[in-house]
Amino acid sequence: MAKRISDVTKRTANRKEKGKDEEKNQEKTREALKLLWSNAV
């Protein structure tokens, strides 16, 4: 039982980390697009 709980906790933590990474990637993408647009105009 305890092992199952720790597995779920790990999975939740992993999901949170992935979410943070995705947010960072989205920010980078947005910044890159802004640069592209500012250069294009």
PDB file of N, CA and C in Angstrom:
ATOM      1  N   MET A   1       0.837  -1.209   0.000  1.00  0.00           N
ATOM      2  CA  MET A   1       0.000   0.000   0.000  1.00  0.00           C
ATOM      3  C   MET A   1       0.868   1.254   0.000  1.00  0.00           C
ATOM      4  N   ALA A   2       1.852   1.274   0.888  1.00  0.00           N
ATOM      5  CA  ALA A   2       2.729   2.447   0.978  1.00  0.00           C
ATOM      6  C   ALA A   2       3.473   2.660  -0.331  1.00  0.00           C
ATOM      7  N   LYS A   3       3.898   1.548  -0.947  1.00  0.00           N
ATOM      8  CA  LYS A   3       4.622   1.656  -2.219  1.00  0.00           C
ATOM      9  C   LYS A   3       3.725   2.312  -3.268  1.00  0.00           C
ATOM     10  N   ARG A   4       2.462   1.903  -3.301  1.00  0.00           N
ATOM     11  CA  ARG A   4       1.539   2.452  -4.292  1.00  0.00           C
ATOM     12  C   ARG A   4       1.408   3.964  -4.092  1.00  0.00           C
ATOM     13  N   ILE A   5       1.311   4.396  -2.837  1.00  0.00           N
ATOM     14  CA  ILE A   5       1.191   5.832  -2.542  1.00  0.00           C
ATOM     15  C   ILE A   5       2.430   6.570  -3.023  1.00  0.00           C
ATOM     16  N   SER A   6       3.607   6.006  -2.767  1.00  0.00           N
ATOM     17  CA  SER A   6       4.839   6.680  -3.191  1.00  0.00           C
ATOM     18  C   SER A   6       4.913   6.748  -4.709  1.00  0.00           C
ATOM     19  N   ASP A   7       4.434   5.710  -5.393  1.00  0.00           N
ATOM     20  CA  ASP A   7       4.413   5.718  -6.864  1.00  0.00           C
ATOM     21  C   ASP A   7       3.532   6.852  -7.372  1.00  0.00           C
ATOM     22  N   VAL A   8       2.364   6.993  -6.767  1.00  0.00           N
ATOM     23  CA  VAL A   8       1.433   8.049  -7.182  1.00  0.00           C
ATOM     24  C   VAL A   8       2.066   9.414  -6.922  1.00  0.00           C
ATOM     25  N   THR A   9       2.709   9.557  -5.777  1.00  0.00           N
ATOM     26  CA  THR A   9       3.352  10.831  -5.440  1.00  0.00           C
ATOM     27  C   THR A   9       4.426  11.161  -6.452  1.00  0.00           C
ATOM     28  N   LYS A  10       5.231  10.156  -6.807  1.00  0.00           N
ATOM     29  CA  LYS A  10       6.297  10.363  -7.801  1.00  0.00           C
ATOM     30  C   LYS A  10       5.698  10.791  -9.126  1.00  0.00           C
ATOM     31  N   ARG A  11       4.633  10.092  -9.533  1.00  0.00           N
ATOM     32  CA  ARG A  11       4.000  10.410 -10.812  1.00  0.00           C
ATOM     33  C   ARG A  11       3.486  11.846 -10.813  1.00  0.00           C
ATOM     34  N   THR A  12       2.861  12.243  -9.708  1.00  0.00           N
ATOM     35  CA  THR A  12       2.336  13.605  -9.604  1.00  0.00           C
ATOM     36  C   THR A  12       3.475  14.605  -9.684  1.00  0.00           C
ATOM     37  N   ALA A  13       4.570  14.329  -8.992  1.00  0.00           N
ATOM     38  CA  ALA A  13       5.730  15.220  -9.011  1.00  0.00           C
ATOM     39  C   ALA A  13       6.285  15.322 -10.426  1.00  0.00           C
ATOM     40  N   ASN A  14       6.381  14.186 -11.109  1.00  0.00           N
ATOM     41  CA  ASN A  14       6.881  14.181 -12.489  1.00  0.00           C
ATOM     42  C   ASN A  14       5.988  15.027 -13.379  1.00  0.00           C
ATOM     43  N   ARG A  15       4.682  14.890 -13.185  1.00  0.00           N
ATOM     44  CA  ARG A  15       3.739  15.640 -14.011  1.00  0.00           C
ATOM     45  C   ARG A  15       3.929  17.139 -13.767  1.00  0.00           C
ATOM     46  N   LYS A  16       4.126  17.519 -12.499  1.00  0.00           N
ATOM     47  CA  LYS A  16       4.334  18.934 -12.174  1.00  0.00           C
ATOM     48  C   LYS A  16       5.597  19.443 -12.842  1.00  0.00           C
ATOM     49  N   GLU A  17       6.672  18.646 -12.786  1.00  0.00           N
ATOM     50  CA  GLU A  17       7.939  19.053 -13.413  1.00  0.00           C
ATOM     51  C   GLU A  17       7.739  19.235 -14.911  1.00  0.00           C
ATOM     52  N   LYS A  18       7.055  18.285 -15.538  1.00  0.00           N
ATOM     53  CA  LYS A  18       6.802  18.376 -16.982  1.00  0.00           C
ATOM     54  C   LYS A  18       6.023  19.643 -17.284  1.00  0.00           C
ATOM     55  N   GLY A  19       5.046  19.950 -16.445  1.00  0.00           N
ATOM     56  CA  GLY A  19       4.247  21.152 -16.638  1.00  0.00           C
ATOM     57  C   GLY A  19       5.117  22.395 -16.600  1.00  0.00           C
ATOM     58  N   LYS A  20       6.058  22.435 -15.643  1.00  0.00           N
ATOM     59  CA  LYS A  20       6.974  23.576 -15.546  1.00  0.00           C
ATOM     60  C   LYS A  20       7.795  23.694 -16.818  1.00  0.00           C
ATOM     61  N   ASP A  21       8.315  22.563 -17.291  1.00  0.00           N
ATOM     62  CA  ASP A  21       9.132  22.567 -18.512  1.00  0.00           C
ATOM     63  C   ASP A  21       8.312  23.072 -19.690  1.00  0.00           C
ATOM     64  N   GLU A  22       7.071  22.602 -19.787  1.00  0.00           N
ATOM     65  CA  GLU A  22       6.224  23.026 -20.903  1.00  0.00           C
ATOM     66  C   GLU A  22       5.986  24.526 -20.846  1.00  0.00           C
ATOM     67  N   GLU A  23       5.767  25.056 -19.631  1.00  0.00           N
ATOM     68  CA  GLU A  23       5.566  26.501 -19.494  1.00  0.00           C
ATOM     69  C   GLU A  23       6.800  27.248 -19.964  1.00  0.00           C
ATOM     70  N   LYS A  24       7.978  26.764 -19.552  1.00  0.00           N
ATOM     71  CA  LYS A  24       9.236  27.404 -19.968  1.00  0.00           C
ATOM     72  C   LYS A  24       9.360  27.380 -21.484  1.00  0.00           C
ATOM     73  N   ASN A  25       9.063  26.222 -22.082  1.00  0.00           N
ATOM     74  CA  ASN A  25       9.160  26.089 -23.538  1.00  0.00           C
ATOM     75  C   ASN A  25       8.197  27.041 -24.233  1.00  0.00           C
ATOM     76  N   GLN A  26       6.990  27.170 -23.703  1.00  0.00           N
ATOM     77  CA  GLN A  26       6.011  28.074 -24.303  1.00  0.00           C
ATOM     78  C   GLN A  26       6.516  29.505 -24.229  1.00  0.00           C
ATOM     79  N   GLU A  27       7.116  29.879 -23.095  1.00  0.00           N
ATOM     80  CA  GLU A  27       7.660  31.232 -22.959  1.00  0.00           C
ATOM     81  C   GLU A  27       8.754  31.458 -23.992  1.00  0.00           C
ATOM     82  N   LYS A  28       9.644  30.482 -24.141  1.00  0.00           N
ATOM     83  CA  LYS A  28      10.734  30.597 -25.120  1.00  0.00           C
ATOM     84  C   LYS A  28      10.161  30.752 -26.521  1.00  0.00           C
ATOM     85  N   THR A  29       9.149  29.943 -26.828  1.00  0.00           N
ATOM     86  CA  THR A  29       8.535  30.005 -28.155  1.00  0.00           C
ATOM     87  C   THR A  29       7.932  31.380 -28.382  1.00  0.00           C
ATOM     88  N   ARG A  30       7.230  31.893 -27.369  1.00  0.00           N
ATOM     89  CA  ARG A  30       6.613  33.214 -27.494  1.00  0.00           C
ATOM     90  C   ARG A  30       7.663  34.275 -27.741  1.00  0.00           C
ATOM     91  N   GLU A  31       8.757  34.209 -26.981  1.00  0.00           N
ATOM     92  CA  GLU A  31       9.829  35.195 -27.144  1.00  0.00           C
ATOM     93  C   GLU A  31      10.422  35.104 -28.546  1.00  0.00           C
ATOM     94  N   ALA A  32      10.638  33.881 -29.020  1.00  0.00           N
ATOM     95  CA  ALA A  32      11.209  33.684 -30.354  1.00  0.00           C
ATOM     96  C   ALA A  32      10.269  34.254 -31.413  1.00  0.00           C
ATOM     97  N   LEU A  33       8.968  34.008 -31.258  1.00  0.00           N
ATOM     98  CA  LEU A  33       7.993  34.535 -32.220  1.00  0.00           C
ATOM     99  C   LEU A  33       7.999  36.057 -32.199  1.00  0.00           C
ATOM    100  N   LYS A  34       8.077  36.641 -31.005  1.00  0.00           N
ATOM    101  CA  LYS A  34       8.130  38.107 -30.904  1.00  0.00           C
ATOM    102  C   LYS A  34       9.330  38.635 -31.665  1.00  0.00           C
ATOM    103  N   LEU A  35      10.477  37.978 -31.481  1.00  0.00           N
ATOM    104  CA  LEU A  35      11.695  38.402 -32.183  1.00  0.00           C
ATOM    105  C   LEU A  35      11.497  38.295 -33.687  1.00  0.00           C
ATOM    106  N   LEU A  36      10.941  37.169 -34.131  1.00  0.00           N
ATOM    107  CA  LEU A  36      10.714  36.977 -35.567  1.00  0.00           C
ATOM    108  C   LEU A  36       9.818  38.081 -36.111  1.00  0.00           C
ATOM    109  N   TRP A  37       8.724  38.351 -35.394  1.00  0.00           N
ATOM    110  CA  TRP A  37       7.789  39.375 -35.863  1.00  0.00           C
ATOM    111  C   TRP A  37       8.445  40.747 -35.878  1.00  0.00           C
ATOM    112  N   SER A  38       9.194  41.070 -34.828  1.00  0.00           N
ATOM    113  CA  SER A  38       9.827  42.394 -34.778  1.00  0.00           C
ATOM    114  C   SER A  38      10.858  42.536 -35.892  1.00  0.00           C
ATOM    115  N   ASN A  39      11.533  41.439 -36.238  1.00  0.00           N
ATOM    116  CA  ASN A  39      12.507  41.484 -37.337  1.00  0.00           C
ATOM    117  C   ASN A  39      11.801  41.591 -38.679  1.00  0.00           C
ATOM    118  N   ALA A  40      10.658  40.928 -38.806  1.00  0.00           N
ATOM    119  CA  ALA A  40       9.930  40.916 -40.078  1.00  0.00           C
ATOM    120  C   ALA A  40       9.335  42.294 -40.372  1.00  0.00           C
ATOM    121  N   VAL A  41       8.913  43.000 -39.331  1.00  0.00           N
ATOM    122  CA  VAL A  41       8.232  44.297 -39.533  1.00  0.00           C
ATOM    123  C   VAL A  41       9.200  45.424 -39.772  1.00  0.00           C
TER     124      VAL A  41
END
